[in-house]
Coordinates of C-alpha atoms and ligand atoms in Angstrom, one line a residue:
M199 CA -105.6 23.0 -21.6
S200 CA -105.5 21.2 -18.3
K201 CA -102.7 21.9 -15.9
I202 CA -99.8 19.6 -16.6
I203 CA -98.0 17.6 -13.9
G204 CA -94.6 16.2 -14.7
I205 CA -93.2 13.2 -12.8
L206 CA -89.7 11.8 -12.8
T207 CA -87.6 9.1 -11.0
S208 CA -84.1 9.8 -10.2
G209 CA -80.9 8.4 -8.6
G210 CA -80.7 4.7 -7.9
D211 CA -83.9 2.9 -8.9
A212 CA -86.0 1.5 -6.0
P213 CA -88.8 -1.0 -5.9
G214 CA -92.1 0.9 -5.6
M215 CA -91.0 3.7 -8.0
N216 CA -93.4 2.3 -10.7
A217 CA -96.3 2.0 -8.2
A218 CA -95.6 5.6 -7.1
V219 CA -95.8 7.0 -10.7
I220 CA -98.9 4.9 -11.3
S221 CA -100.5 6.3 -8.2
V222 CA -99.8 9.9 -9.2
V223 CA -101.1 9.2 -12.7
S224 CA -104.3 7.7 -11.4
F225 CA -105.0 10.4 -8.8
A226 CA -104.0 13.3 -11.0
R227 CA -105.9 12.2 -14.0
S228 CA -109.1 11.5 -12.0
K229 CA -108.9 15.2 -10.9
G230 CA -108.5 16.4 -14.6
Y231 CA -104.7 16.9 -14.7
K232 CA -102.6 15.9 -17.7
V233 CA -99.6 13.9 -16.6
V234 CA -96.2 13.6 -18.4
G235 CA -93.4 11.3 -17.5
I236 CA -90.0 13.0 -17.7
K237 CA -87.6 10.2 -18.7
G238 CA -84.1 9.5 -17.1
G239 CA -84.4 11.8 -14.1
Y240 CA -82.8 15.3 -14.6
D241 CA -81.4 14.2 -18.0
G242 CA -85.0 14.4 -19.3
V243 CA -85.5 17.8 -17.7
L244 CA -82.6 19.0 -19.8
L245 CA -84.2 17.3 -22.9
K246 CA -80.9 15.5 -23.5
D247 CA -82.2 12.9 -25.9
S248 CA -84.9 14.8 -27.9
K249 CA -82.7 17.9 -28.2
F250 CA -86.0 19.8 -28.6
D251 CA -85.4 23.5 -29.1
V252 CA -87.8 25.2 -26.6
S253 CA -86.8 28.7 -27.7
K254 CA -89.3 28.5 -30.6
I255 CA -92.2 28.0 -28.2
S256 CA -93.9 31.3 -27.3
D257 CA -97.0 29.7 -25.7
P258 CA -97.1 26.1 -24.5
E259 CA -100.7 26.0 -25.6
Q260 CA -99.6 26.2 -29.2
L261 CA -97.5 23.0 -28.8
T262 CA -98.6 20.6 -31.5
E263 CA -99.1 16.8 -31.6
A264 CA -95.9 16.7 -33.7
D265 CA -94.0 18.7 -31.1
W266 CA -95.1 16.3 -28.3
K267 CA -94.1 13.4 -30.5
A268 CA -90.6 14.9 -31.1
L269 CA -90.3 15.3 -27.2
E270 CA -91.0 11.6 -26.6
P271 CA -87.4 10.6 -26.0
D272 CA -87.6 12.8 -22.9
I273 CA -91.2 13.6 -22.1
V274 CA -94.2 11.3 -22.6
E275 CA -97.8 11.7 -21.8
L276 CA -98.9 9.1 -19.2
T277 CA -102.3 7.6 -19.3
A278 CA -103.9 4.9 -17.0
R279 CA -103.8 2.6 -20.0
K280 CA -100.1 3.3 -20.7
V281 CA -98.9 2.7 -17.1
R282 CA -101.1 -0.2 -16.0
E283 CA -98.7 -2.9 -17.2
Y284 CA -96.0 -1.7 -14.8
L285 CA -98.1 -2.0 -11.7
G286 CA -96.3 -4.0 -9.0
Q287 CA -93.2 -4.3 -11.3
P288 CA -89.6 -3.6 -10.0
G289 CA -87.3 -1.0 -11.7
T290 CA -88.6 2.2 -13.1
F291 CA -90.2 2.4 -16.5
L292 CA -89.5 6.1 -16.7
H293 CA -85.8 5.2 -16.5
T294 CA -83.5 6.9 -14.1
A295 CA -80.1 8.5 -14.3
R296 CA -77.3 10.3 -12.4
C297 CA -77.2 13.6 -14.2
D298 CA -74.0 15.2 -13.1
E299 CA -74.6 18.6 -14.8
F300 CA -77.7 19.2 -12.7
V301 CA -75.7 20.2 -9.6
Q302 CA -74.6 23.2 -11.5
E303 CA -76.9 26.3 -11.3
E304 CA -76.6 27.0 -15.0
Y305 CA -78.2 23.6 -15.9
Q306 CA -80.8 24.0 -13.2
K307 CA -82.0 27.2 -14.8
I308 CA -82.0 25.6 -18.3
G309 CA -84.0 22.8 -16.9
A310 CA -86.6 25.1 -15.2
N311 CA -86.9 27.0 -18.4
N312 CA -87.4 23.9 -20.5
L313 CA -90.3 22.8 -18.1
R314 CA -91.9 26.2 -18.1
A315 CA -91.7 26.5 -21.9
L316 CA -93.6 23.2 -22.1
G317 CA -96.2 24.3 -19.6
I318 CA -95.0 21.8 -16.9
T319 CA -94.9 24.1 -13.8
S320 CA -95.5 21.3 -11.3
V321 CA -93.2 18.3 -11.0
V322 CA -93.3 15.3 -8.7
V323 CA -89.7 13.9 -8.1
V324 CA -89.3 10.3 -6.8
G325 CA -85.8 9.7 -5.5
G326 CA -83.3 10.1 -2.6
D327 CA -81.6 13.1 -1.1
G328 CA -79.5 14.0 -4.3
S329 CA -82.8 14.0 -6.3
Y330 CA -84.4 16.2 -3.5
K331 CA -81.6 18.7 -4.0
G332 CA -82.5 18.8 -7.7
A333 CA -86.1 19.5 -6.8
R334 CA -85.0 22.2 -4.4
A335 CA -83.1 23.8 -7.2
L336 CA -86.1 23.5 -9.6
S337 CA -88.4 25.1 -7.0
R338 CA -85.9 27.9 -6.5
N339 CA -86.2 28.5 -10.2
G340 CA -89.9 28.7 -10.1
I341 CA -91.2 25.2 -10.6
S342 CA -93.4 23.8 -8.0
C343 CA -92.1 20.4 -6.7
V344 CA -93.3 17.7 -4.5
C345 CA -90.8 14.9 -3.6
I346 CA -91.6 11.2 -2.8
P347 CA -88.8 9.3 -1.0
G348 CA -87.7 6.6 -3.4
T349 CA -84.4 4.9 -2.3
I350 CA -83.5 1.5 -0.9
D351 CA -81.0 3.2 1.5
N352 CA -83.6 4.8 3.9
D353 CA -81.1 7.5 4.4
L354 CA -83.6 10.5 4.5
A355 CA -83.7 11.7 8.1
Y356 CA -87.1 13.2 8.0
T357 CA -89.0 9.9 7.2
E358 CA -89.4 6.6 8.8
A359 CA -89.7 4.8 5.5
T360 CA -88.6 5.2 1.8
L361 CA -89.9 3.4 -1.2
G362 CA -87.7 0.2 -1.7
Y363 CA -86.2 -0.1 1.7
D364 CA -88.6 -2.8 2.8
T365 CA -88.1 -4.7 -0.4
A366 CA -84.3 -4.3 -0.2
V367 CA -84.4 -5.7 3.4
N368 CA -86.5 -8.6 2.4
T369 CA -84.1 -9.4 -0.5
C370 CA -81.2 -9.3 2.0
M371 CA -83.1 -11.4 4.4
D372 CA -83.7 -14.1 1.8
A373 CA -79.9 -13.9 0.8
V374 CA -78.8 -14.3 4.4
I375 CA -81.3 -17.2 5.0
A376 CA -79.9 -19.0 1.9
V377 CA -76.2 -18.3 2.8
K378 CA -76.8 -19.5 6.3
A379 CA -78.2 -22.7 4.9
T380 CA -75.1 -23.5 2.9
S381 CA -72.9 -22.2 5.7
R382 CA -74.5 -24.7 8.1
S383 CA -74.0 -27.5 5.6
H384 CA -70.4 -26.8 5.3
D385 CA -69.6 -25.5 8.8
R386 CA -68.4 -22.2 7.3
P387 CA -68.8 -18.7 8.6
A388 CA -70.1 -16.2 6.2
I389 CA -69.8 -12.5 5.4
V390 CA -72.8 -11.0 3.6
Q391 CA -72.4 -7.5 2.2
V392 CA -75.6 -5.3 1.7
M393 CA -76.1 -1.9 0.2
G394 CA -77.2 1.4 1.8
R395 CA -74.6 3.9 0.6
H396 CA -73.5 5.6 3.8
C397 CA -76.5 4.4 5.9
G398 CA -76.5 1.1 7.9
D399 CA -80.3 0.8 8.1
I400 CA -80.5 -2.1 5.5
G401 CA -77.7 -3.9 7.4
M402 CA -79.3 -3.3 10.9
R403 CA -82.7 -4.5 9.8
T404 CA -81.4 -7.5 8.0
A405 CA -79.4 -8.5 11.1
M406 CA -82.5 -8.3 13.2
A407 CA -84.6 -10.2 10.7
T408 CA -82.0 -13.1 10.4
G409 CA -80.4 -13.2 13.8
A410 CA -77.0 -12.7 12.2
E411 CA -74.4 -12.8 14.9
M412 CA -72.2 -9.8 13.8
L413 CA -72.8 -6.5 12.1
I414 CA -70.7 -3.8 10.7
V415 CA -72.2 -0.5 9.6
P416 CA -70.7 2.7 8.0
E417 CA -71.8 4.9 11.0
M418 CA -69.5 3.1 13.4
E419 CA -65.6 2.7 13.6
W420 CA -64.5 -0.9 13.9
D421 CA -61.5 -3.1 14.0
I422 CA -60.8 -6.4 12.5
D423 CA -59.4 -7.9 15.9
S424 CA -62.6 -7.3 17.7
Y425 CA -64.6 -9.1 14.9
A426 CA -62.0 -11.9 14.8
A427 CA -62.5 -12.3 18.6
R428 CA -66.2 -12.4 18.2
L429 CA -66.0 -15.0 15.4
N430 CA -63.6 -17.1 17.5
R431 CA -66.0 -17.0 20.5
Q432 CA -68.8 -18.2 18.2
I433 CA -66.6 -21.0 17.0
E434 CA -65.5 -22.0 20.6
R435 CA -69.3 -22.2 21.5
G436 CA -69.8 -24.6 18.7
N437 CA -71.3 -22.2 16.2
T438 CA -69.2 -22.9 13.0
S439 CA -71.6 -21.0 10.7
A440 CA -71.9 -17.6 12.1
T441 CA -72.9 -14.7 9.8
L442 CA -71.3 -11.3 9.7
I443 CA -73.4 -8.6 7.9
I444 CA -71.4 -5.8 6.5
C445 CA -72.8 -2.8 4.8
E446 CA -71.0 -1.3 1.8
N447 CA -68.6 1.7 2.5
C448 CA -67.6 0.3 5.8
F449 CA -63.8 0.0 5.2
A450 CA -63.4 3.7 5.5
K451 CA -64.3 3.3 9.2
M452 CA -62.0 0.3 9.7
K453 CA -59.1 0.9 12.1
P454 CA -56.0 1.0 10.0
F455 CA -53.8 -2.0 9.9
D456 CA -51.4 -3.5 7.3
W457 CA -53.8 -6.0 5.8
R458 CA -51.9 -6.3 2.5
T459 CA -48.7 -7.6 4.4
M460 CA -50.8 -10.0 6.5
L461 CA -52.4 -11.5 3.3
R462 CA -49.0 -11.6 1.5
D463 CA -47.3 -13.3 4.5
N464 CA -50.0 -16.0 4.1
G465 CA -49.3 -16.5 0.4
I466 CA -52.2 -14.4 -0.9
K467 CA -51.4 -12.2 -3.9
V468 CA -52.5 -8.5 -3.4
Y469 CA -51.7 -5.5 -5.6
D470 CA -50.4 -2.3 -4.1
D471 CA -53.3 -0.3 -5.7
E472 CA -56.0 -2.9 -4.7
D473 CA -58.6 -1.6 -2.1
I474 CA -59.8 -4.0 0.5
T475 CA -63.0 -5.9 -0.2
V476 CA -65.2 -8.4 1.6
E477 CA -63.3 -11.2 0.0
H478 CA -60.1 -9.9 1.6
L479 CA -62.0 -9.6 4.9
A480 CA -62.9 -13.3 4.6
Q481 CA -59.3 -14.3 4.1
L482 CA -58.1 -12.1 7.0
L483 CA -60.7 -13.7 9.4
K484 CA -59.7 -17.1 8.2
I485 CA -56.1 -16.3 9.2
K486 CA -57.2 -14.8 12.5
C487 CA -59.7 -17.5 13.3
G488 CA -57.7 -20.8 13.1
G489 CA -58.3 -21.4 9.4
A490 CA -62.2 -21.2 9.4
E491 CA -63.3 -21.3 5.8
V492 CA -64.9 -17.9 5.8
R493 CA -66.8 -17.0 2.6
A494 CA -68.1 -13.7 1.3
T495 CA -71.3 -13.0 -0.6
V496 CA -72.2 -9.6 -2.0
V497 CA -76.0 -9.2 -2.4
G498 CA -75.7 -6.3 -5.0
Y499 CA -78.2 -5.1 -7.4
T500 CA -80.7 -7.8 -6.5
Q501 CA -81.6 -5.4 -3.7
R502 CA -82.6 -2.6 -6.1
G503 CA -84.4 -5.0 -8.7
G504 CA -86.5 -7.0 -6.4
L505 CA -90.2 -7.4 -6.8
P506 CA -91.7 -4.7 -4.5
T507 CA -93.2 -6.0 -1.3
A508 CA -96.8 -5.1 -0.5
C509 CA -95.6 -2.7 2.1
D510 CA -93.7 -0.7 -0.6
N511 CA -96.5 -0.8 -3.1
V512 CA -99.1 0.4 -0.5
L513 CA -96.7 3.2 0.6
A514 CA -96.3 4.2 -3.1
F515 CA -100.0 4.4 -3.4
Q516 CA -100.3 6.5 -0.3
F517 CA -97.5 8.9 -1.3
G518 CA -98.8 9.3 -4.8
R519 CA -102.2 10.2 -3.5
H520 CA -100.7 12.6 -1.0
A521 CA -98.5 14.3 -3.7
V522 CA -101.6 15.0 -5.9
E523 CA -103.5 16.4 -2.9
L524 CA -100.7 18.8 -2.1
L525 CA -100.4 20.0 -5.8
E526 CA -104.2 20.5 -5.8
K527 CA -104.0 22.6 -2.7
G528 CA -101.1 24.5 -4.2
Q529 CA -99.0 23.3 -1.2
T530 CA -95.7 22.7 -3.0
N531 CA -91.9 22.5 -2.4
Q532 CA -92.8 19.8 0.0
C533 CA -91.6 16.3 0.5
I534 CA -93.8 13.4 1.6
G535 CA -92.8 10.8 4.2
V536 CA -93.9 8.7 7.2
R537 CA -93.9 9.9 10.8
D538 CA -95.3 7.9 13.6
G539 CA -96.6 5.5 11.0
K540 CA -98.6 8.2 9.3
V541 CA -98.1 9.8 5.9
F542 CA -97.2 13.5 6.3
N543 CA -95.4 16.3 4.5
M544 CA -92.8 19.0 5.3
A545 CA -90.8 21.5 3.4
I546 CA -88.0 20.0 1.1
E547 CA -85.5 22.7 2.4
E548 CA -86.1 21.7 6.1
A549 CA -86.0 17.9 5.3
L550 CA -82.7 18.3 3.7
E551 CA -81.3 20.1 6.8
M552 CA -82.3 17.3 9.2
P553 CA -79.4 15.4 10.6
R554 CA -79.6 11.6 10.3
T555 CA -79.8 9.7 13.6
F556 CA -78.3 6.3 14.2
D557 CA -79.4 3.7 16.9
E558 CA -76.0 2.9 18.4
E559 CA -77.5 1.0 21.3
L560 CA -79.3 -1.4 18.9
Y561 CA -76.1 -1.8 16.9
H562 CA -74.2 -2.9 20.1
I563 CA -77.2 -5.1 21.2
I564 CA -76.9 -7.0 17.8
N565 CA -73.3 -7.5 18.0
R566 CA -73.5 -8.7 21.6
L567 CA -76.1 -11.4 21.2
Ligands
ADP801 P1 -80.4 9.8 -4.8 O1 -81.5 10.7 -5.3 O2 -80.8 8.4 -4.7 O3 -79.7 10.3 -3.5 P2 -78.1 10.8 -6.3 O4 -77.3 11.3 -5.1 O5 -77.3 10.1 -7.3 O6 -79.2 9.7 -6.0 O7 -78.8 12.0 -7.0 C1 -79.6 11.8 -8.1 C2 -79.4 13.0 -9.0 O8 -80.0 14.2 -8.4 C3 -78.1 13.4 -9.4 O9 -77.6 12.6 -10.5 C4 -78.3 14.9 -9.9 O10 -78.8 14.9 -11.1 C5 -79.3 15.3 -8.9 N1 -78.5 16.0 -7.7 C6 -77.7 15.4 -6.8 N2 -77.2 16.4 -6.0 C7 -77.7 17.6 -6.5 C8 -77.5 18.9 -6.0 N3 -76.7 19.2 -5.1 N4 -78.1 19.9 -6.7 C9 -78.9 19.6 -7.8 N5 -79.1 18.3 -8.2 C10 -78.5 17.3 -7.6
F6P802 O1 -78.8 4.7 -3.6 C1 -79.0 3.3 -4.0 C2 -77.8 2.6 -4.1 O2 -78.0 1.3 -4.6 C3 -76.8 2.6 -2.9 O3 -77.2 1.7 -2.0 C4 -75.5 2.3 -3.6 O4 -74.4 2.9 -2.8 C5 -75.6 3.1 -4.9 O5 -76.9 3.2 -5.1 C6 -74.9 2.4 -6.1 O6 -75.0 3.1 -7.2 P1 -74.7 2.6 -8.7 O7 -76.0 2.4 -9.3 O8 -74.0 3.7 -9.3 O9 -73.9 1.4 -8.5

């Protein structure tokens, strides 16, 4: 039996994940490996859907066609013919999941035992830092892992690029261009909210790509008065359609103020248990900026489901190739990334320890222009 490589996608899906899987399948099969897709991230490792009982397997070589068939809700053989149709497509045909149990050591051991019983001793994990922690756990339990960065957030410190980031930025750029057009027609300032979890990279890059006048990121403290002052300055200069880009999870860094009372005093209904949103921010800026009709747009999941850019597809091709080379050399428990524009690898453990840096100077420059 040829050596089996398992591959899974985990965490939030990211454009380019399919291309990465296809790249691994193509390179691995050309070197004589059998490749199996593990469906739904770590849910598949736990064989949640097939409920296949691995305790009856004494030797993976004895697994029958019928056994592999029974495993198909979780584990499916991938051939070039099966995966070809997903080339260049967004989403992940292997499905993804947030498998909460997998943070527990008990389940990590079960997962590693499942894979071993099936003869899958090497796994390629495509995902973000949470998924990398899952891979680290599997490697501590004897499964050889190689990780490929797949997340729109670009929040992995060790790499300059992650699959999906470029596509997400392009989607946000298109959204801002469209919002700016209608903002100009109506002389309305705009707020555009982008994703990124706790990382402001999508916001920063979108702001640079679109010339947005204001930016709020989750890495920096901010207060509403200084943004109201910035917007008022733009309006005084004749710019009645300025754009504020705000990343998600930024309200935790907002200087506290009684926004509910301010809205209620201006006739806007707010519930006590309601959290502040970008729609509230638009209403607050309207109050503080002479009644300017500020409107908010949330770009949302279109950032995750966008058609991968050439940049992401090419990166996926290179990452997949590198992953197979590492497995072939037996150099595992590594993650792949980009440094100084070149594909490289380093230990998963070390990569997870690296602190993220944030370009504060650039953030201030964007807000000052
Ligand atoms: P991402 O991989 O994009 O960061 P998540 O943080 O949601 O996405 O993580 C994806 C999955 O990785 C989780 O649902 C869980 O199954 C697994 N995971 C996350 N954190 C850990 C951890 N500390 N140990 C083991 N597995 C983890
Ligand atoms: O990690 C990708 C991401 O889209 C983040 O930008 C966002 O915070 C999160 O996933 C949203 O997750 P969910 O799919 O649970 O809404």
